[in-house]
Amino acid sequence: MKIGFVGLGVMGGPMARHLVQAGHEVTGFNRSPEKARTWAEANGGRLAATVAEAADGAELLILCVGNDNDIRAVVTEALSHLSAGAIVVDHTTTSARIAREMADLATSWGRAFIDAPVSGGQAGAENGQLSVMAGGDEAALARVEPVLMAYSKAVKRMGPSGSGQLAKMVNQIAIAGVVQGLAEAVHFAEVAGLDTGATYDAISKGAAQSWQMDNRWKTMAEGQFEFGFAVDWMRKDLGLVLDEARSNGAHLAMTALVDQFYSEVQAMGGARWDTSSLAARLQARTRAR
């Protein structure tokens, strides 16, 4: 397909690379021109100077940007430049509200908009193993699903527009709770005088096992947090979650508490640390005793 790709950062860059490698004609745009130039030179894609140029004649426009305002600005600029019947797929984590708004706007132009946030992080993007949660028109998603599989291990339609974003909120709620529990488990093992490596070996094959345990226990115990999904990004996502909960009446006491803990990590200078840095907050308290 002829594809425009807007947002060539740590997630979008490798995703767009997989599309080029799959044989698609990809034109990339990034608001940092140097990053876009580096991506194009490394991967053989075309470089666009504007969103409109990236969208020009494209059958599919893929977005991986920052927030609701970014999505509104990009989609508004791009729609008139896309080919007739084109589809916009947004992998940004946003509010469900903006997804519904953009779907209505795209329909008015004879286009389709799919909200399709992802889970799997930078490693998933690099390895083509992302999980995609999609909301929007079923037929439109079916048209582009084979394309999205270039960087995904699963694409699941959750329902109408906004449903993909709601599913991503569920994902972030679950992660927040698991990471906090894991941070407390590592902290308790350390305070109790246990060997953390031996403790992991003892419990990781039973009911406590999780992706977070397998991938973050060791780095938590070693106090390594300079990698992964940044605390700033998680707080943005949890802000969307809590805003949606205020609207739909969901009770998210644990999520609100973990969001508060992340604010403490930010105050410690950990805004760009991995989300597993909830452990750093507890380690600091231990040292302060």
PDB file of C-alpha atoms in Angstrom:
ATOM      1  CA  MET A   1       0.000   0.000   0.000  1.00  0.00           C
ATOM      2  CA  LYS A   2       0.922   3.645  -0.296  1.00  0.00           C
ATOM      3  CA  ILE A   3       1.319   4.651   3.340  1.00  0.00           C
ATOM      4  CA  GLY A   4       1.966   7.910   5.149  1.00  0.00           C
ATOM      5  CA  PHE A   5       3.474   7.538   8.636  1.00  0.00           C
ATOM      6  CA  VAL A   6       3.461  10.448  11.086  1.00  0.00           C
ATOM      7  CA  GLY A   7       5.618  10.120  14.205  1.00  0.00           C
ATOM      8  CA  LEU A   8       8.973   8.338  13.825  1.00  0.00           C
ATOM      9  CA  GLY A   9      10.050   8.145  17.454  1.00  0.00           C
ATOM     10  CA  VAL A  10      11.041   5.135  19.551  1.00  0.00           C
ATOM     11  CA  MET A  11       7.774   3.380  18.668  1.00  0.00           C
ATOM     12  CA  GLY A  12       6.861   4.779  15.266  1.00  0.00           C
ATOM     13  CA  GLY A  13      10.341   4.529  13.773  1.00  0.00           C
ATOM     14  CA  PRO A  14      10.643   0.738  14.037  1.00  0.00           C
ATOM     15  CA  MET A  15       6.970   0.229  13.125  1.00  0.00           C
ATOM     16  CA  ALA A  16       7.470   2.199   9.915  1.00  0.00           C
ATOM     17  CA  ARG A  17      10.651   0.233   9.234  1.00  0.00           C
ATOM     18  CA  HIS A  18       8.713  -3.039   9.357  1.00  0.00           C
ATOM     19  CA  LEU A  19       6.283  -1.631   6.784  1.00  0.00           C
ATOM     20  CA  VAL A  20       9.124  -0.750   4.399  1.00  0.00           C
ATOM     21  CA  GLN A  21      10.589  -4.213   4.860  1.00  0.00           C
ATOM     22  CA  ALA A  22       7.175  -5.716   4.066  1.00  0.00           C
ATOM     23  CA  GLY A  23       7.280  -3.986   0.668  1.00  0.00           C
ATOM     24  CA  HIS A  24       4.982  -1.012   1.256  1.00  0.00           C
ATOM     25  CA  GLU A  25       5.672   2.470  -0.103  1.00  0.00           C
ATOM     26  CA  VAL A  26       6.129   4.487   3.090  1.00  0.00           C
ATOM     27  CA  THR A  27       6.503   8.255   3.366  1.00  0.00           C
ATOM     28  CA  GLY A  28       7.434   9.379   6.860  1.00  0.00           C
ATOM     29  CA  PHE A  29       7.050  12.668   8.697  1.00  0.00           C
ATOM     30  CA  ASN A  30       8.318  13.694  12.104  1.00  0.00           C
ATOM     31  CA  ARG A  31       8.145  17.144  13.663  1.00  0.00           C
ATOM     32  CA  SER A  32      11.874  16.795  14.334  1.00  0.00           C
ATOM     33  CA  PRO A  33      13.241  16.862  10.746  1.00  0.00           C
ATOM     34  CA  GLU A  34      16.589  15.355  11.704  1.00  0.00           C
ATOM     35  CA  LYS A  35      14.904  12.302  13.227  1.00  0.00           C
ATOM     36  CA  ALA A  36      12.835  11.834  10.069  1.00  0.00           C
ATOM     37  CA  ARG A  37      15.930  12.193   7.874  1.00  0.00           C
ATOM     38  CA  THR A  38      17.823   9.624   9.925  1.00  0.00           C
ATOM     39  CA  TRP A  39      14.905   7.191   9.684  1.00  0.00           C
ATOM     40  CA  ALA A  40      14.578   7.622   5.909  1.00  0.00           C
ATOM     41  CA  GLU A  41      18.303   7.140   5.292  1.00  0.00           C
ATOM     42  CA  ALA A  42      18.480   4.055   7.498  1.00  0.00           C
ATOM     43  CA  ASN A  43      15.347   2.335   6.211  1.00  0.00           C
ATOM     44  CA  GLY A  44      14.847   3.363   2.594  1.00  0.00           C
ATOM     45  CA  GLY A  45      11.588   5.189   3.177  1.00  0.00           C
ATOM     46  CA  ARG A  46      10.658   8.539   1.679  1.00  0.00           C
ATOM     47  CA  LEU A  47      10.895  11.738   3.690  1.00  0.00           C
ATOM     48  CA  ALA A  48       8.059  14.301   3.901  1.00  0.00           C
ATOM     49  CA  ALA A  49       8.503  17.914   4.976  1.00  0.00           C
ATOM     50  CA  THR A  50       4.886  18.254   6.182  1.00  0.00           C
ATOM     51  CA  VAL A  51       1.974  16.115   7.333  1.00  0.00           C
ATOM     52  CA  ALA A  52       0.143  17.051   4.128  1.00  0.00           C
ATOM     53  CA  GLU A  53       3.042  15.755   2.030  1.00  0.00           C
ATOM     54  CA  ALA A  54       3.146  12.473   3.965  1.00  0.00           C
ATOM     55  CA  ALA A  55      -0.609  12.065   3.451  1.00  0.00           C
ATOM     56  CA  ASP A  56      -0.641  13.039  -0.226  1.00  0.00           C
ATOM     57  CA  GLY A  57      -2.404  10.278  -2.145  1.00  0.00           C
ATOM     58  CA  ALA A  58      -1.919   7.760   0.665  1.00  0.00           C
ATOM     59  CA  GLU A  59      -4.331   4.854   1.013  1.00  0.00           C
ATOM     60  CA  LEU A  60      -3.372   4.474   4.674  1.00  0.00           C
ATOM     61  CA  LEU A  61      -2.139   7.083   7.151  1.00  0.00           C
ATOM     62  CA  ILE A  62      -0.643   5.780  10.385  1.00  0.00           C
ATOM     63  CA  LEU A  63      -0.131   8.020  13.408  1.00  0.00           C
ATOM     64  CA  CYS A  64       2.123   7.520  16.416  1.00  0.00           C
ATOM     65  CA  VAL A  65       2.338  10.954  18.037  1.00  0.00           C
ATOM     66  CA  GLY A  66       1.796  12.522  21.447  1.00  0.00           C
ATOM     67  CA  ASN A  67      -1.656  13.446  22.674  1.00  0.00           C
ATOM     68  CA  ASP A  68      -5.215  14.484  21.778  1.00  0.00           C
ATOM     69  CA  ASN A  69      -4.191  17.897  20.466  1.00  0.00           C
ATOM     70  CA  ASP A  70      -1.531  16.352  18.218  1.00  0.00           C
ATOM     71  CA  ILE A  71      -4.075  13.924  16.765  1.00  0.00           C
ATOM     72  CA  ARG A  72      -6.594  16.664  16.054  1.00  0.00           C
ATOM     73  CA  ALA A  73      -3.974  18.817  14.332  1.00  0.00           C
ATOM     74  CA  VAL A  74      -2.528  15.994  12.212  1.00  0.00           C
ATOM     75  CA  VAL A  75      -5.860  14.526  11.114  1.00  0.00           C
ATOM     76  CA  THR A  76      -7.292  17.948  10.278  1.00  0.00           C
ATOM     77  CA  GLU A  77      -4.284  18.720   8.082  1.00  0.00           C
ATOM     78  CA  ALA A  78      -4.150  15.306   6.441  1.00  0.00           C
ATOM     79  CA  LEU A  79      -7.726  14.377   5.511  1.00  0.00           C
ATOM     80  CA  SER A  80      -8.052  16.437   2.345  1.00  0.00           C
ATOM     81  CA  HIS A  81      -4.754  15.064   0.991  1.00  0.00           C
ATOM     82  CA  LEU A  82      -5.524  11.362   1.394  1.00  0.00           C
ATOM     83  CA  SER A  83      -6.815   9.220  -1.457  1.00  0.00           C
ATOM     84  CA  ALA A  84     -10.567   8.605  -1.707  1.00  0.00           C
ATOM     85  CA  GLY A  85     -11.681   6.004   0.830  1.00  0.00           C
ATOM     86  CA  ALA A  86      -8.377   6.133   2.706  1.00  0.00           C
ATOM     87  CA  ILE A  87      -8.051   4.882   6.268  1.00  0.00           C
ATOM     88  CA  VAL A  88      -6.363   6.626   9.196  1.00  0.00           C
ATOM     89  CA  VAL A  89      -4.982   4.313  11.904  1.00  0.00           C
ATOM     90  CA  ASP A  90      -3.978   6.033  15.138  1.00  0.00           C
ATOM     91  CA  HIS A  91      -1.583   4.114  17.395  1.00  0.00           C
ATOM     92  CA  THR A  92      -1.270   6.988  19.867  1.00  0.00           C
ATOM     93  CA  THR A  93      -2.679   6.466  23.354  1.00  0.00           C
ATOM     94  CA  THR A  94      -5.356   9.165  23.644  1.00  0.00           C
ATOM     95  CA  SER A  95      -8.790   9.750  25.118  1.00  0.00           C
ATOM     96  CA  ALA A  96     -11.730   7.804  23.738  1.00  0.00           C
ATOM     97  CA  ARG A  97     -13.383  11.182  23.177  1.00  0.00           C
ATOM     98  CA  ILE A  98     -10.861  12.344  20.558  1.00  0.00           C
ATOM     99  CA  ALA A  99     -11.092   8.978  18.808  1.00  0.00           C
ATOM    100  CA  ARG A 100     -14.844   9.381  18.367  1.00  0.00           C
ATOM    101  CA  GLU A 101     -14.419  13.009  17.259  1.00  0.00           C
ATOM    102  CA  MET A 102     -11.819  12.067  14.634  1.00  0.00           C
ATOM    103  CA  ALA A 103     -13.920   9.151  13.396  1.00  0.00           C
ATOM    104  CA  ASP A 104     -16.835  11.509  12.770  1.00  0.00           C
ATOM    105  CA  LEU A 105     -14.548  14.002  11.034  1.00  0.00           C
ATOM    106  CA  ALA A 106     -12.994  11.314   8.832  1.00  0.00           C
ATOM    107  CA  THR A 107     -16.438  10.020   7.848  1.00  0.00           C
ATOM    108  CA  SER A 108     -17.450  13.508   6.748  1.00  0.00           C
ATOM    109  CA  TRP A 109     -14.518  13.404   4.290  1.00  0.00           C
ATOM    110  CA  GLY A 110     -15.332   9.918   3.034  1.00  0.00           C
ATOM    111  CA  ARG A 111     -12.445   8.397   4.985  1.00  0.00           C
ATOM    112  CA  ALA A 112     -12.288   6.022   7.977  1.00  0.00           C
ATOM    113  CA  PHE A 113     -10.536   6.465  11.328  1.00  0.00           C
ATOM    114  CA  ILE A 114      -9.422   3.538  13.502  1.00  0.00           C
ATOM    115  CA  ASP A 115      -8.216   4.130  17.055  1.00  0.00           C
ATOM    116  CA  ALA A 116      -5.586   1.428  17.577  1.00  0.00           C
ATOM    117  CA  PRO A 117      -3.349   1.914  20.630  1.00  0.00           C
ATOM    118  CA  VAL A 118      -0.674  -0.704  21.175  1.00  0.00           C
ATOM    119  CA  SER A 119       0.912  -2.658  24.005  1.00  0.00           C
ATOM    120  CA  GLY A 120       4.383  -4.139  23.987  1.00  0.00           C
ATOM    121  CA  GLY A 121       6.615  -1.097  24.357  1.00  0.00           C
ATOM    122  CA  GLN A 122       9.738  -0.262  22.423  1.00  0.00           C
ATOM    123  CA  ALA A 123      10.900  -3.883  22.385  1.00  0.00           C
ATOM    124  CA  GLY A 124       7.594  -4.941  20.862  1.00  0.00           C
ATOM    125  CA  ALA A 125       7.899  -2.282  18.167  1.00  0.00           C
ATOM    126  CA  GLU A 126      11.498  -3.230  17.374  1.00  0.00           C
ATOM    127  CA  ASN A 127      10.675  -6.934  17.159  1.00  0.00           C
ATOM    128  CA  GLY A 128       7.321  -6.594  15.373  1.00  0.00           C
ATOM    129  CA  GLN A 129       5.472  -8.106  18.330  1.00  0.00           C
ATOM    130  CA  LEU A 130       2.966  -5.423  19.340  1.00  0.00           C
ATOM    131  CA  SER A 131      -0.570  -6.125  20.486  1.00  0.00           C
ATOM    132  CA  VAL A 132      -3.115  -3.790  18.859  1.00  0.00           C
ATOM    133  CA  MET A 133      -6.484  -2.909  20.419  1.00  0.00           C
ATOM    134  CA  ALA A 134      -8.717  -1.353  17.775  1.00  0.00           C
ATOM    135  CA  GLY A 135     -11.968   0.570  17.682  1.00  0.00           C
ATOM    136  CA  GLY A 136     -13.905   1.655  14.618  1.00  0.00           C
ATOM    137  CA  ASP A 137     -15.444   0.383  11.422  1.00  0.00           C
ATOM    138  CA  GLU A 138     -15.065  -3.384  11.088  1.00  0.00           C
ATOM    139  CA  ALA A 139     -14.667  -3.395   7.308  1.00  0.00           C
ATOM    140  CA  ALA A 140     -12.029  -0.652   7.401  1.00  0.00           C
ATOM    141  CA  LEU A 141     -10.007  -2.536   9.991  1.00  0.00           C
ATOM    142  CA  ALA A 142     -10.246  -5.735   7.953  1.00  0.00           C
ATOM    143  CA  ARG A 143      -8.731  -3.885   4.971  1.00  0.00           C
ATOM    144  CA  VAL A 144      -5.650  -2.756   6.855  1.00  0.00           C
ATOM    145  CA  GLU A 145      -5.174  -5.569   9.368  1.00  0.00           C
ATOM    146  CA  PRO A 146      -2.776  -7.498   7.082  1.00  0.00           C
ATOM    147  CA  VAL A 147      -0.654  -4.348   6.854  1.00  0.00           C
ATOM    148  CA  LEU A 148      -0.624  -3.811  10.623  1.00  0.00           C
ATOM    149  CA  MET A 149       0.577  -7.382  11.119  1.00  0.00           C
ATOM    150  CA  ALA A 150       3.968  -6.265   9.769  1.00  0.00           C
ATOM    151  CA  TYR A 151       4.736  -5.056  13.308  1.00  0.00           C
ATOM    152  CA  SER A 152       2.092  -6.852  15.381  1.00  0.00           C
ATOM    153  CA  LYS A 153       1.501 -10.291  16.820  1.00  0.00           C
ATOM    154  CA  ALA A 154      -2.216  -9.643  17.332  1.00  0.00           C
ATOM    155  CA  VAL A 155      -4.860  -7.152  16.187  1.00  0.00           C
ATOM    156  CA  LYS A 156      -8.170  -7.269  18.049  1.00  0.00           C
ATOM    157  CA  ARG A 157     -11.240  -5.174  17.273  1.00  0.00           C
ATOM    158  CA  MET A 158     -12.869  -4.126  20.542  1.00  0.00           C
ATOM    159  CA  GLY A 159     -15.964  -2.384  19.166  1.00  0.00           C
ATOM    160  CA  PRO A 160     -16.956   1.020  17.783  1.00  0.00           C
ATOM    161  CA  SER A 161     -14.798   4.132  17.735  1.00  0.00           C
ATOM    162  CA  GLY A 162     -13.133   4.788  21.089  1.00  0.00           C
ATOM    163  CA  SER A 163     -13.184   1.116  22.122  1.00  0.00           C
ATOM    164  CA  GLY A 164      -9.516   0.632  21.316  1.00  0.00           C
ATOM    165  CA  GLN A 165      -8.578   3.488  23.618  1.00  0.00           C
ATOM    166  CA  LEU A 166     -10.811   2.138  26.385  1.00  0.00           C
ATOM    167  CA  ALA A 167      -9.113  -1.259  26.077  1.00  0.00           C
ATOM    168  CA  LYS A 168      -5.696   0.415  26.335  1.00  0.00           C
ATOM    169  CA  MET A 169      -6.890   2.076  29.545  1.00  0.00           C
ATOM    170  CA  VAL A 170      -7.726  -1.374  30.923  1.00  0.00           C
ATOM    171  CA  ASN A 171      -4.198  -2.451  29.957  1.00  0.00           C
ATOM    172  CA  GLN A 172      -2.608   0.460  31.825  1.00  0.00           C
ATOM    173  CA  ILE A 173      -4.769  -0.086  34.922  1.00  0.00           C
ATOM    174  CA  ALA A 174      -3.612  -3.707  35.065  1.00  0.00           C
ATOM    175  CA  ILE A 175       0.048  -2.780  34.540  1.00  0.00           C
ATOM    176  CA  ALA A 176      -0.032  -0.092  37.235  1.00  0.00           C
ATOM    177  CA  GLY A 177      -1.284  -2.549  39.831  1.00  0.00           C
ATOM    178  CA  VAL A 178       1.112  -5.319  38.857  1.00  0.00           C
ATOM    179  CA  VAL A 179       4.169  -3.038  38.867  1.00  0.00           C
ATOM    180  CA  GLN A 180       3.322  -1.586  42.277  1.00  0.00           C
ATOM    181  CA  GLY A 181       2.807  -5.071  43.699  1.00  0.00           C
ATOM    182  CA  LEU A 182       6.096  -6.200  42.185  1.00  0.00           C
ATOM    183  CA  ALA A 183       7.930  -3.154  43.574  1.00  0.00           C
ATOM    184  CA  GLU A 184       6.613  -3.922  47.048  1.00  0.00           C
ATOM    185  CA  ALA A 185       7.568  -7.603  46.699  1.00  0.00           C
ATOM    186  CA  VAL A 186      11.168  -6.753  45.753  1.00  0.00           C
ATOM    187  CA  HIS A 187      11.290  -4.187  48.556  1.00  0.00           C
ATOM    188  CA  PHE A 188       9.988  -6.683  51.121  1.00  0.00           C
ATOM    189  CA  ALA A 189      12.492  -9.343  50.019  1.00  0.00           C
ATOM    190  CA  GLU A 190      15.349  -6.867  50.417  1.00  0.00           C
ATOM    191  CA  VAL A 191      14.237  -5.646  53.847  1.00  0.00           C
ATOM    192  CA  ALA A 192      13.681  -9.229  55.005  1.00  0.00           C
ATOM    193  CA  GLY A 193      17.250 -10.089  54.059  1.00  0.00           C
ATOM    194  CA  LEU A 194      16.388 -12.548  51.299  1.00  0.00           C
ATOM    195  CA  ASP A 195      18.516 -13.090  48.227  1.00  0.00           C
ATOM    196  CA  THR A 196      16.387 -11.421  45.543  1.00  0.00           C
ATOM    197  CA  GLY A 197      17.670 -13.671  42.773  1.00  0.00           C
ATOM    198  CA  ALA A 198      16.863 -16.812  44.732  1.00  0.00           C
ATOM    199  CA  THR A 199      13.479 -15.358  45.636  1.00  0.00           C
ATOM    200  CA  TYR A 200      12.692 -14.779  41.964  1.00  0.00           C
ATOM    201  CA  ASP A 201      13.663 -18.364  41.176  1.00  0.00           C
ATOM    202  CA  ALA A 202      11.391 -19.600  43.959  1.00  0.00           C
ATOM    203  CA  ILE A 203       8.249 -17.674  43.044  1.00  0.00           C
ATOM    204  CA  SER A 204       8.451 -17.024  39.299  1.00  0.00           C
ATOM    205  CA  LYS A 205       7.225 -20.466  38.288  1.00  0.00           C
ATOM    206  CA  GLY A 206       4.044 -20.227  40.351  1.00  0.00           C
ATOM    207  CA  ALA A 207       0.955 -18.045  40.599  1.00  0.00           C
ATOM    208  CA  ALA A 208       2.968 -14.831  41.078  1.00  0.00           C
ATOM    209  CA  GLN A 209       4.566 -15.087  37.637  1.00  0.00           C
ATOM    210  CA  SER A 210       3.951 -12.244  35.163  1.00  0.00           C
ATOM    211  CA  TRP A 211       5.627 -10.512  32.220  1.00  0.00           C
ATOM    212  CA  GLN A 212       6.586  -7.693  34.554  1.00  0.00           C
ATOM    213  CA  MET A 213       8.185 -10.107  37.014  1.00  0.00           C
ATOM    214  CA  ASP A 214      10.158 -11.892  34.301  1.00  0.00           C
ATOM    215  CA  ASN A 215      11.361  -8.654  32.713  1.00  0.00           C
ATOM    216  CA  ARG A 216      11.631  -6.198  35.611  1.00  0.00           C
ATOM    217  CA  TRP A 217      12.384  -8.102  38.847  1.00  0.00           C
ATOM    218  CA  LYS A 218      16.157  -8.201  38.299  1.00  0.00           C
ATOM    219  CA  THR A 219      16.461  -4.562  37.203  1.00  0.00           C
ATOM    220  CA  MET A 220      14.256  -3.425  40.083  1.00  0.00           C
ATOM    221  CA  ALA A 221      16.463  -5.275  42.575  1.00  0.00           C
ATOM    222  CA  GLU A 222      19.577  -3.731  40.989  1.00  0.00           C
ATOM    223  CA  GLY A 223      18.098  -0.221  40.945  1.00  0.00           C
ATOM    224  CA  GLN A 224      18.310   0.074  37.145  1.00  0.00           C
ATOM    225  CA  PHE A 225      15.638   2.301  35.614  1.00  0.00           C
ATOM    226  CA  GLU A 226      17.271   4.185  32.713  1.00  0.00           C
ATOM    227  CA  PHE A 227      15.285   2.428  29.977  1.00  0.00           C
ATOM    228  CA  GLY A 228      11.794   1.410  28.935  1.00  0.00           C
ATOM    229  CA  PHE A 229       8.414   3.136  29.158  1.00  0.00           C
ATOM    230  CA  ALA A 230       8.888   6.515  30.827  1.00  0.00           C
ATOM    231  CA  VAL A 231       7.083   7.579  33.985  1.00  0.00           C
ATOM    232  CA  ASP A 232       5.970  10.773  32.213  1.00  0.00           C
ATOM    233  CA  TRP A 233       4.221   8.671  29.558  1.00  0.00           C
ATOM    234  CA  MET A 234       2.581   6.434  32.138  1.00  0.00           C
ATOM    235  CA  ARG A 235       1.269   9.432  34.044  1.00  0.00           C
ATOM    236  CA  LYS A 236      -0.205  10.799  30.824  1.00  0.00           C
ATOM    237  CA  ASP A 237      -1.946   7.468  30.267  1.00  0.00           C
ATOM    238  CA  LEU A 238      -3.181   7.193  33.843  1.00  0.00           C
ATOM    239  CA  GLY A 239      -4.509  10.746  33.590  1.00  0.00           C
ATOM    240  CA  LEU A 240      -6.636   9.605  30.638  1.00  0.00           C
ATOM    241  CA  VAL A 241      -7.779   6.585  32.646  1.00  0.00           C
ATOM    242  CA  LEU A 242      -8.797   8.619  35.685  1.00  0.00           C
ATOM    243  CA  ASP A 243     -10.541  11.225  33.545  1.00  0.00           C
ATOM    244  CA  GLU A 244     -12.569   8.493  31.833  1.00  0.00           C
ATOM    245  CA  ALA A 245     -13.386   6.929  35.215  1.00  0.00           C
ATOM    246  CA  ARG A 246     -14.773  10.227  36.456  1.00  0.00           C
ATOM    247  CA  SER A 247     -17.094  10.183  33.445  1.00  0.00           C
ATOM    248  CA  ASN A 248     -18.212   6.551  33.541  1.00  0.00           C
ATOM    249  CA  GLY A 249     -18.308   6.064  37.314  1.00  0.00           C
ATOM    250  CA  ALA A 250     -15.616   3.373  37.568  1.00  0.00           C
ATOM    251  CA  HIS A 251     -13.955   3.118  40.985  1.00  0.00           C
ATOM    252  CA  LEU A 252     -10.162   3.137  40.567  1.00  0.00           C
ATOM    253  CA  ALA A 253      -8.709   3.754  44.025  1.00  0.00           C
ATOM    254  CA  MET A 254      -5.577   1.685  43.394  1.00  0.00           C
ATOM    255  CA  THR A 255      -4.904   3.356  40.041  1.00  0.00           C
ATOM    256  CA  ALA A 256      -5.232   6.811  41.590  1.00  0.00           C
ATOM    257  CA  LEU A 257      -2.821   5.820  44.367  1.00  0.00           C
ATOM    258  CA  VAL A 258      -0.220   4.462  41.942  1.00  0.00           C
ATOM    259  CA  ASP A 259      -0.528   7.654  39.874  1.00  0.00           C
ATOM    260  CA  GLN A 260       0.305   9.571  43.065  1.00  0.00           C
ATOM    261  CA  PHE A 261       3.319   7.318  43.654  1.00  0.00           C
ATOM    262  CA  TYR A 262       4.523   8.061  40.116  1.00  0.00           C
ATOM    263  CA  SER A 263       4.316  11.778  40.897  1.00  0.00           C
ATOM    264  CA  GLU A 264       6.734  11.123  43.763  1.00  0.00           C
ATOM    265  CA  VAL A 265       9.095   9.343  41.344  1.00  0.00           C
ATOM    266  CA  GLN A 266       8.956  12.392  39.065  1.00  0.00           C
ATOM    267  CA  ALA A 267       9.875  14.585  42.038  1.00  0.00           C
ATOM    268  CA  MET A 268      12.884  12.305  42.617  1.00  0.00           C
ATOM    269  CA  GLY A 269      14.100  13.124  39.100  1.00  0.00           C
ATOM    270  CA  GLY A 270      12.703   9.981  37.522  1.00  0.00           C
ATOM    271  CA  ALA A 271      10.430  11.477  34.879  1.00  0.00           C
ATOM    272  CA  ARG A 272      12.195   9.497  32.137  1.00  0.00           C
ATOM    273  CA  TRP A 273      12.804   6.358  34.175  1.00  0.00           C
ATOM    274  CA  ASP A 274      10.989   3.136  33.320  1.00  0.00           C
ATOM    275  CA  THR A 275       7.653   2.521  35.043  1.00  0.00           C
ATOM    276  CA  SER A 276       9.349  -0.125  37.209  1.00  0.00           C
ATOM    277  CA  SER A 277      10.949   2.811  39.071  1.00  0.00           C
ATOM    278  CA  LEU A 278       8.125   2.565  41.587  1.00  0.00           C
ATOM    279  CA  ALA A 279      10.761   0.403  43.288  1.00  0.00           C
ATOM    280  CA  ALA A 280      13.107   3.405  43.503  1.00  0.00           C
ATOM    281  CA  ARG A 281      10.585   5.213  45.679  1.00  0.00           C
ATOM    282  CA  LEU A 282      10.587   2.353  48.176  1.00  0.00           C
ATOM    283  CA  GLN A 283      14.366   1.936  48.016  1.00  0.00           C
ATOM    284  CA  ALA A 284      14.770   5.631  48.843  1.00  0.00           C
ATOM    285  CA  ARG A 285      12.541   5.237  51.882  1.00  0.00           C
ATOM    286  CA  THR A 286      14.623   2.282  53.063  1.00  0.00           C
ATOM    287  CA  ARG A 287      17.841   4.281  52.762  1.00  0.00           C
ATOM    288  CA  ALA A 288      16.256   7.182  54.662  1.00  0.00           C
ATOM    289  CA  ARG A 289      15.446   5.077  57.736  1.00  0.00           C
TER     290      ARG A 289
END
